[in-house]
Short mmCIF file of C-alpha atoms and ligand atoms in Angstrom, two decimals:
data_model
loop_
_atom_site.label_atom_id
_atom_site.label_comp_id
_atom_site.label_asym_id
_atom_site.label_seq_id
_atom_site.Cartn_x
_atom_site.Cartn_y
_atom_site.Cartn_z
CA MET A 606 15.25 70.33 42.77
CA LEU A 607 12.67 69.84 40.10
CA PHE A 608 14.20 66.87 38.31
CA TYR A 609 14.41 64.26 41.04
CA SER A 610 10.91 62.85 41.02
CA ASN A 611 9.80 59.71 39.15
CA LEU A 612 13.12 57.86 39.25
CA GLN A 613 12.45 54.29 38.23
CA SER A 614 13.74 51.43 40.32
CA SER A 615 14.11 49.17 37.27
CA MET A 616 16.82 51.28 35.65
CA ALA A 617 19.52 49.62 33.59
CA HIS A 618 22.78 48.63 35.10
CA LEU A 619 26.03 46.93 34.32
CA GLN A 620 26.39 43.65 36.21
CA THR A 621 29.72 42.18 35.19
CA LEU A 622 32.75 42.93 33.07
CA GLN A 623 35.34 40.38 31.95
CA LEU A 624 38.62 41.39 30.35
CA HIS A 625 40.96 39.04 28.55
CA GLN A 626 44.33 40.20 27.22
CA PHE A 627 43.36 43.85 27.26
CA ARG A 628 46.37 46.18 27.74
CA ASN A 629 48.18 45.08 30.94
CA ILE A 630 45.18 43.05 32.17
CA HIS A 631 45.65 39.39 31.28
CA GLN A 632 42.42 38.14 32.81
CA ALA A 633 39.94 39.85 35.16
CA GLU A 634 36.31 39.74 36.18
CA LEU A 635 34.41 42.47 38.02
CA HIS A 636 30.93 42.19 39.56
CA PHE A 637 29.47 45.68 39.91
CA GLY A 638 27.08 47.12 42.45
CA PRO A 639 24.17 49.36 41.36
CA GLY A 640 25.63 52.61 42.73
CA LEU A 641 29.21 53.57 43.49
CA ASN A 642 31.96 51.21 42.28
CA LEU A 643 35.53 52.10 43.15
CA LEU A 644 38.70 50.92 41.47
CA VAL A 645 41.78 51.67 43.53
CA GLY A 646 45.36 51.26 42.40
CA ASP A 647 48.78 52.86 42.01
CA ASN A 648 49.98 54.61 38.89
CA ALA A 649 50.25 52.20 35.94
CA ALA A 650 48.17 49.55 37.76
CA GLY A 651 45.63 49.46 34.90
CA LYS A 652 42.76 51.69 36.18
CA THR A 653 42.34 53.72 33.00
CA SER A 654 42.56 50.48 31.02
CA VAL A 655 39.41 49.18 32.76
CA ILE A 656 37.57 52.44 32.01
CA GLU A 657 38.87 52.29 28.44
CA SER A 658 37.57 48.73 27.99
CA LEU A 659 34.02 49.80 28.85
CA TRP A 660 34.27 52.79 26.56
CA LEU A 661 35.49 50.47 23.81
CA LEU A 662 32.51 48.16 24.33
CA ALA A 663 30.08 51.08 24.15
CA SER A 664 31.61 53.11 21.35
CA GLY A 665 33.93 50.79 19.41
CA ARG A 666 36.75 53.27 20.01
CA SER A 667 39.44 53.97 22.54
CA PHE A 668 39.74 57.49 23.93
CA ARG A 669 43.53 57.29 23.99
CA SER A 670 44.66 55.26 21.02
CA HIS A 671 43.74 55.11 17.33
CA LYS A 672 45.61 51.86 16.81
CA PRO A 673 43.54 48.82 17.89
CA GLN A 674 46.70 46.70 18.04
CA GLN A 675 47.89 48.73 21.06
CA LEU A 676 44.85 47.56 23.03
CA ILE A 677 45.86 43.91 22.80
CA GLU A 678 48.16 42.73 25.58
CA LEU A 679 51.79 42.69 24.44
CA GLU A 680 52.81 39.42 22.78
CA GLN A 681 49.19 38.25 22.51
CA LYS A 682 47.13 37.92 19.33
CA GLN A 683 43.65 38.88 20.46
CA LEU A 684 41.66 40.62 23.14
CA VAL A 685 38.18 39.69 24.40
CA LEU A 686 35.78 41.84 26.40
CA PHE A 687 32.49 40.59 27.76
CA CYS A 688 29.85 42.30 29.87
CA GLU A 689 26.35 41.65 31.18
CA VAL A 690 23.74 44.41 31.36
CA MET A 691 20.23 44.52 32.78
CA GLN A 692 18.05 46.90 30.79
CA HIS A 693 14.28 47.31 31.11
CA ASP A 694 14.22 44.04 33.11
CA ARG A 695 15.99 42.14 30.32
CA HIS A 696 19.41 40.57 30.46
CA TYR A 697 21.97 41.18 27.68
CA LYS A 698 25.38 39.59 27.15
CA LEU A 699 27.71 41.71 25.06
CA GLY A 700 30.94 40.24 23.69
CA LEU A 701 33.71 41.93 21.71
CA GLN A 702 36.72 40.21 20.24
CA ARG A 703 39.54 41.88 18.35
CA ASP A 704 42.37 40.14 16.51
CA HIS A 705 44.47 40.81 13.41
CA GLN A 706 41.46 40.00 11.19
CA GLY A 707 39.26 42.65 12.76
CA LEU A 708 36.40 43.00 15.17
CA THR A 709 33.66 40.51 16.13
CA LEU A 710 30.65 41.74 18.07
CA LYS A 711 27.97 39.54 19.64
CA ILE A 712 24.86 40.22 21.68
CA ASN A 713 23.38 37.15 23.38
CA ALA A 714 25.60 35.03 21.08
CA GLU A 715 24.19 36.68 17.93
CA LYS A 716 26.66 38.40 15.59
CA GLN A 717 26.17 42.15 15.19
CA PRO A 718 26.92 44.05 11.98
CA SER A 719 27.71 47.32 13.78
CA GLN A 720 28.48 48.83 17.16
CA SER A 721 25.27 50.83 17.46
CA GLU A 722 23.34 48.07 19.30
CA PHE A 723 26.18 47.92 21.84
CA ALA A 724 25.81 51.65 22.41
CA ARG A 725 22.03 51.21 22.91
CA HIS A 726 22.59 48.70 25.71
CA LEU A 727 25.49 50.61 27.23
CA PRO A 728 24.66 54.32 27.52
CA ILE A 729 28.04 55.27 28.93
CA GLN A 730 29.38 58.68 29.85
CA LEU A 731 32.98 59.43 30.51
CA LEU A 732 34.76 62.01 32.64
CA THR A 733 38.54 61.97 32.51
CA PRO A 734 41.19 64.49 33.58
CA GLU A 735 41.09 65.66 29.95
CA SER A 736 37.31 66.27 29.81
CA HIS A 737 37.63 70.05 30.12
CA ARG A 738 38.89 69.91 26.52
CA LEU A 739 35.25 69.92 25.48
CA LEU A 740 35.34 73.65 26.23
CA GLU A 741 38.89 74.27 25.10
CA GLU A 742 39.41 72.57 21.79
CA GLY A 743 37.66 72.54 18.41
CA PRO A 744 33.99 71.75 17.89
CA LYS A 745 34.32 67.94 17.56
CA ALA A 746 33.76 67.16 21.26
CA ARG A 747 30.78 69.53 21.43
CA ARG A 748 29.26 67.90 18.34
CA GLN A 749 29.80 64.49 19.95
CA PHE A 750 27.97 65.77 23.04
CA LEU A 751 24.95 66.72 20.90
CA ASP A 752 25.08 63.54 18.83
CA TRP A 753 25.26 61.33 21.92
CA GLY A 754 21.89 62.76 22.98
CA CYS A 755 20.36 62.69 19.49
CA PHE A 756 21.36 59.03 19.14
CA TYR A 757 19.50 57.95 22.30
CA HIS A 758 16.46 60.22 21.95
CA TYR A 759 15.57 60.37 18.26
CA PRO A 760 15.50 57.09 16.26
CA GLU A 761 15.67 58.98 12.94
CA PHE A 762 19.01 60.57 13.85
CA MET A 763 21.29 57.57 13.18
CA PRO A 764 20.06 56.69 9.65
CA ASN A 765 20.29 60.33 8.62
CA TRP A 766 23.73 60.68 10.14
CA ARG A 767 24.90 57.57 8.24
CA HIS A 768 23.49 58.90 4.93
CA TYR A 769 25.07 62.28 5.48
CA SER A 770 28.49 60.86 6.45
CA ARG A 771 28.61 58.53 3.45
CA ALA A 772 27.58 61.29 1.02
CA LEU A 773 30.12 63.70 2.54
CA LYS A 774 32.90 61.13 2.19
CA GLN A 775 32.04 60.51 -1.47
CA ARG A 776 31.71 64.23 -2.20
CA ASN A 777 35.13 64.94 -0.67
CA MET A 778 36.67 62.07 -2.68
CA ASN A 779 35.23 63.61 -5.86
CA LEU A 780 36.45 67.08 -4.92
CA LYS A 781 40.00 65.77 -4.55
CA ASN A 782 40.00 63.86 -7.83
CA PRO A 783 40.78 66.10 -10.87
CA GLU A 784 38.98 63.67 -13.20
CA ASN A 785 35.54 63.79 -11.60
CA ARG A 786 35.42 66.95 -9.52
CA ARG A 787 32.19 68.07 -11.15
CA ASP A 788 30.49 64.84 -9.95
CA ALA A 789 30.79 66.14 -6.39
CA ALA A 790 27.45 67.90 -6.78
CA ILE A 791 25.71 64.51 -7.26
CA TRP A 792 25.92 64.09 -3.49
CA ASN A 793 24.30 67.42 -2.67
CA PRO A 794 20.65 66.19 -2.50
CA ILE A 795 21.48 63.44 0.04
CA MET A 796 23.54 65.83 2.14
CA ILE A 797 20.78 68.45 2.02
CA GLU A 798 17.98 66.06 3.00
CA ALA A 799 19.86 64.20 5.73
CA GLY A 800 21.55 67.42 6.86
CA HIS A 801 18.19 69.12 7.32
CA SER A 802 17.04 66.38 9.70
CA ILE A 803 20.35 66.27 11.63
CA ASN A 804 20.27 70.02 12.01
CA GLN A 805 16.70 70.05 13.36
CA LEU A 806 17.36 67.23 15.82
CA ARG A 807 20.56 68.78 17.18
CA GLN A 808 18.80 72.11 17.72
CA ARG A 809 15.89 70.39 19.40
CA TYR A 810 18.17 68.42 21.72
CA LEU A 811 20.15 71.49 22.75
CA LYS A 812 16.94 73.37 23.51
CA GLU A 813 15.50 70.50 25.54
CA ILE A 814 18.63 69.87 27.56
CA THR A 815 19.52 73.49 28.36
CA PRO A 816 17.32 73.88 31.50
CA TYR A 817 18.84 70.66 32.88
CA ILE A 818 22.38 71.96 32.32
CA LEU A 819 21.60 75.21 34.10
CA ALA A 820 20.05 73.37 37.05
CA PHE A 821 23.09 71.08 37.44
CA CYS A 822 25.52 74.03 37.13
CA GLU A 823 23.67 75.67 40.00
CA ARG A 824 23.81 72.45 42.02
CA LEU A 825 27.50 71.71 41.37
CA MET A 826 28.77 75.29 41.54
CA PRO A 827 26.31 77.25 43.71
CA GLU A 828 29.04 79.83 44.34
CA LEU A 829 29.14 80.83 40.69
CA HIS A 830 25.56 81.93 39.90
CA THR A 831 26.16 80.66 36.39
CA GLN A 832 24.40 82.42 33.60
CA ALA A 833 25.21 80.03 30.78
CA GLU A 834 24.05 80.62 27.23
CA PHE A 835 24.13 78.08 24.44
CA GLN A 836 23.92 79.07 20.83
CA PHE A 837 23.70 76.42 18.15
CA TYR A 838 25.88 76.86 15.07
CA PRO A 839 24.61 74.56 12.29
CA GLY A 840 27.89 74.38 10.34
CA TRP A 841 27.30 77.27 7.97
CA PRO A 842 27.03 81.06 8.44
CA ALA A 843 23.84 82.64 9.79
CA THR A 844 24.08 85.15 6.92
CA LYS A 845 23.51 82.25 4.47
CA PRO A 846 20.82 80.16 6.14
CA ASP A 847 19.88 78.11 3.05
CA PHE A 848 22.22 75.08 3.14
CA ALA A 849 21.08 73.82 -0.30
CA ASN A 850 21.99 77.10 -2.01
CA LEU A 851 25.21 77.35 -0.05
CA LEU A 852 26.39 73.89 -1.17
CA HIS A 853 25.51 74.71 -4.75
CA ASP A 854 27.12 78.19 -4.74
CA ASN A 855 30.31 76.99 -3.03
CA LEU A 856 31.16 74.14 -5.40
CA GLN A 857 34.00 76.05 -7.06
CA ARG A 858 35.48 77.04 -3.69
CA ASP A 859 35.10 73.43 -2.41
CA ILE A 860 36.95 72.18 -5.51
CA GLN A 861 39.81 74.62 -4.77
CA LEU A 862 39.95 73.51 -1.13
CA GLY A 863 39.52 69.81 -1.92
CA PHE A 864 36.85 69.36 0.78
CA THR A 865 33.30 70.42 1.67
CA GLN A 866 33.61 73.65 3.56
CA TYR A 867 30.15 73.93 5.10
CA GLY A 868 27.66 71.44 6.53
CA CYS A 869 26.54 69.49 9.60
CA HIS A 870 30.05 68.12 9.93
CA ARG A 871 31.13 71.63 11.04
CA ALA A 872 28.33 72.21 13.58
CA ASP A 873 29.17 73.58 17.02
CA ILE A 874 27.70 74.96 20.22
CA LYS A 875 28.86 78.46 21.13
CA ILE A 876 28.93 78.59 24.92
CA LYS A 877 28.96 81.77 27.02
CA ILE A 878 29.31 81.76 30.81
CA ASN A 879 28.24 84.98 32.49
CA LYS A 880 28.62 86.61 29.04
CA ASN A 881 32.23 85.39 28.70
CA GLU A 882 34.00 82.62 26.81
CA PRO A 883 34.10 79.55 29.15
CA LEU A 884 37.87 79.72 29.37
CA ILE A 885 37.70 83.29 30.70
CA GLY A 886 34.59 82.87 32.84
CA LEU A 887 35.61 79.65 34.61
CA SER A 888 38.64 78.35 36.52
CA ARG A 889 40.07 74.98 35.47
CA GLY A 890 38.19 73.19 38.28
CA GLN A 891 34.98 74.96 37.32
CA GLN A 892 35.48 73.97 33.69
CA LYS A 893 35.53 70.34 34.83
CA LEU A 894 32.42 70.87 36.93
CA PHE A 895 30.73 72.50 33.96
CA VAL A 896 31.46 69.39 31.87
CA CYS A 897 30.05 67.31 34.78
CA ALA A 898 26.87 69.41 34.59
CA LEU A 899 26.62 68.70 30.86
CA LEU A 900 26.92 64.94 31.45
CA LEU A 901 24.49 64.87 34.38
CA ALA A 902 22.00 66.87 32.34
CA GLN A 903 22.20 64.25 29.59
CA ALA A 904 21.84 61.45 32.12
CA ARG A 905 18.81 62.98 33.81
CA PHE A 906 17.08 63.87 30.56
CA LEU A 907 17.64 60.32 29.26
CA ALA A 908 16.23 58.81 32.45
CA GLU A 909 13.13 60.98 32.26
CA GLN A 910 12.44 60.40 28.60
CA THR A 911 13.35 56.74 28.15
CA GLN A 912 13.65 55.28 31.68
CA ASP A 913 17.17 54.32 30.65
CA SER A 914 20.05 55.17 32.92
CA VAL A 915 23.60 56.01 32.02
CA ILE A 916 26.65 54.37 33.49
CA MET A 917 29.11 57.08 34.42
CA LEU A 918 32.84 56.40 34.25
CA ILE A 919 35.05 58.84 36.13
CA ASP A 920 38.76 58.28 35.71
CA ASP A 921 40.90 59.70 38.51
CA LEU A 922 38.21 61.62 40.39
CA PRO A 923 40.58 63.38 42.83
CA ALA A 924 42.51 64.80 39.87
CA GLU A 925 39.26 66.32 38.74
CA LEU A 926 37.85 67.87 41.88
CA ASP A 927 38.58 69.12 45.41
CA LEU A 928 36.97 67.45 48.43
CA SER A 929 33.81 69.54 48.74
CA HIS A 930 33.05 69.35 45.04
CA ARG A 931 33.81 65.61 45.11
CA ILE A 932 31.28 65.16 47.94
CA ASN A 933 28.77 67.23 46.05
CA LEU A 934 29.13 65.20 42.86
CA LEU A 935 28.98 61.82 44.64
CA LYS A 936 25.84 62.90 46.48
CA LEU A 937 24.26 63.93 43.23
CA LEU A 938 25.15 60.64 41.49
CA ASP A 939 23.63 58.79 44.43
CA GLU A 940 20.42 60.87 44.38
CA LEU A 941 20.10 60.38 40.64
CA LYS A 942 20.63 56.63 41.07
CA ILE A 943 23.37 56.66 38.45
CA GLN A 944 25.63 53.63 38.48
CA HIS A 945 29.20 54.91 38.48
CA LEU A 946 32.71 53.51 38.28
CA ILE A 947 35.36 55.77 39.77
CA THR A 948 39.10 55.21 39.75
CA THR A 949 41.46 56.60 42.35
CA THR A 950 45.00 56.04 43.59
CA ALA A 951 43.87 55.93 47.26
CA LEU A 952 40.64 54.86 48.92
CA ASP A 953 40.72 57.72 51.45
CA LEU A 954 40.44 60.28 48.63
CA ILE A 955 36.82 59.20 48.21
CA PRO A 956 34.51 60.47 50.96
CA ASN A 957 32.25 57.89 52.66
CA PRO A 958 33.07 54.88 50.51
CA ASN A 959 30.91 52.61 52.72
CA GLU A 960 27.97 52.16 50.40
CA CYS A 961 30.01 50.88 47.51
CA ARG A 962 31.65 47.98 45.74
CA ALA A 963 35.45 48.41 45.80
CA PHE A 964 38.21 46.71 43.84
CA GLN A 965 41.97 46.83 44.15
CA ILE A 966 44.06 46.68 41.00
CA HIS A 967 47.76 45.89 41.09
CA GLN A 968 49.85 45.30 37.94
CA GLY A 969 46.72 44.38 36.01
CA VAL A 970 45.36 41.95 38.62
CA ILE A 971 41.96 42.92 40.07
CA LYS A 972 40.61 41.76 43.43
CA PRO A 973 37.52 42.83 45.38
CA ILE A 974 38.15 44.78 48.62
CA ASN A 975 36.01 43.56 51.50
N1 ATP B 127 49.09 46.54 25.04
C1 ATP B 127 49.61 46.56 26.27
N2 ATP B 127 50.11 45.41 26.83
C2 ATP B 127 50.63 45.41 28.07
N3 ATP B 127 50.71 46.52 28.85
C3 ATP B 127 50.25 47.67 28.35
C4 ATP B 127 49.66 47.75 27.05
N4 ATP B 127 49.27 49.02 26.82
C5 ATP B 127 49.59 49.71 27.95
N5 ATP B 127 50.19 48.93 28.86
C6 ATP B 127 50.66 49.26 30.21
O1 ATP B 127 49.58 49.13 31.11
C7 ATP B 127 49.85 49.89 32.29
C8 ATP B 127 48.57 50.42 32.82
O2 ATP B 127 48.22 51.65 32.27
P1 ATP B 127 46.97 52.50 32.77
O3 ATP B 127 47.06 53.79 32.04
O4 ATP B 127 45.73 51.72 32.67
O5 ATP B 127 47.31 52.72 34.33
P2 ATP B 127 46.57 53.61 35.45
O6 ATP B 127 46.31 52.71 36.61
O7 ATP B 127 45.42 54.32 34.86
O8 ATP B 127 47.72 54.63 35.86
P3 ATP B 127 47.65 56.19 36.31
O9 ATP B 127 47.27 56.20 37.77
O10 ATP B 127 49.07 56.64 36.12
O11 ATP B 127 46.69 56.88 35.44
C9 ATP B 127 50.95 50.87 31.89
O12 ATP B 127 52.14 50.52 32.54
C10 ATP B 127 51.10 50.68 30.39
O13 ATP B 127 52.43 50.85 29.98
MG1 MG B 128 45.07 56.33 34.56
#
């Protein structure tokens, strides 16, 4: 396949992870290998919690709880996560502490004002039994897919996204307040300027990544002969392409609604598989494989453009895929030299787990398997 040349041997990888008072894990330390890492344990052992801790380090959020307090071990006052990453031959120590006062983030012992530097050092992708929701639910997950790529590829994306988000928040606050509704329009110029850049970058990313997605669909689901089409929706109707005019003309309507109806915050990707909606054109298993293709495309494109490599977290792989598709995916991850952490309830559900680092987890206690 055309994308497998030029893989760098110095790609980034996660070396260690320490958890302290995180969910049901009181204290644990994992030393990862560069390829396949397996975490094996019964239901409720704490497998998803380990995956969640890495996602929290990378994104500042949990994928299953909005309340940070729930992440702290019951009857404890704080949680601490610490990991070591090698990236472009440099060593980084990332520490996160959460207590009732809030969040403290440190890289190499230096305090960080925001999570974005953590994300830079930990380009993590996540596949869970719920990942097919990217195709099923509203546009948020599809926007996050685009923004993940824009964040790593285009340095101008993040400042523009911050400007846009702040202006949108202020505008919506004004729209809701009867005393200064008319002030909402003050925020239009910032939203228009930042929105223009966000819009361009998202379109560019989708265009650049599309051939990679198609190639990985073919590789993961050769039986399907997937003809996938991706159409970018900027967050406002094609019949009214001028966002500046649209914001201006819709002020009255926005005041009635109490929020900003159109803009980058409503962007989406319209996906068609063999001319159908994905939910009609694909079985449930194929939907999961399609999401895998999206993630692998991002990983490969990132590796080619930046020599950075993603760390792929796959929670409950057997729940995702049957044996032949599991073998296919593991082979692909190995070829692409992607470091991956996979959880499973039984070791024998993972084909050929010889070339791997394996850990057993039982009631929150983690031990290496020899
Ligand atoms: N804050 C907390 N303190 C202590 N225990 C917690 C906390 N939050 C969740 N738990 C418990 O941690 C356990 C581990 O949950 P987790 O979802 O990580 O298990 P799992 O190994 O992924 O299980 P499954 O195979 O069913 O997906 C559960 O029993 C849960 O009730
Ligand atoms: Mg789980």
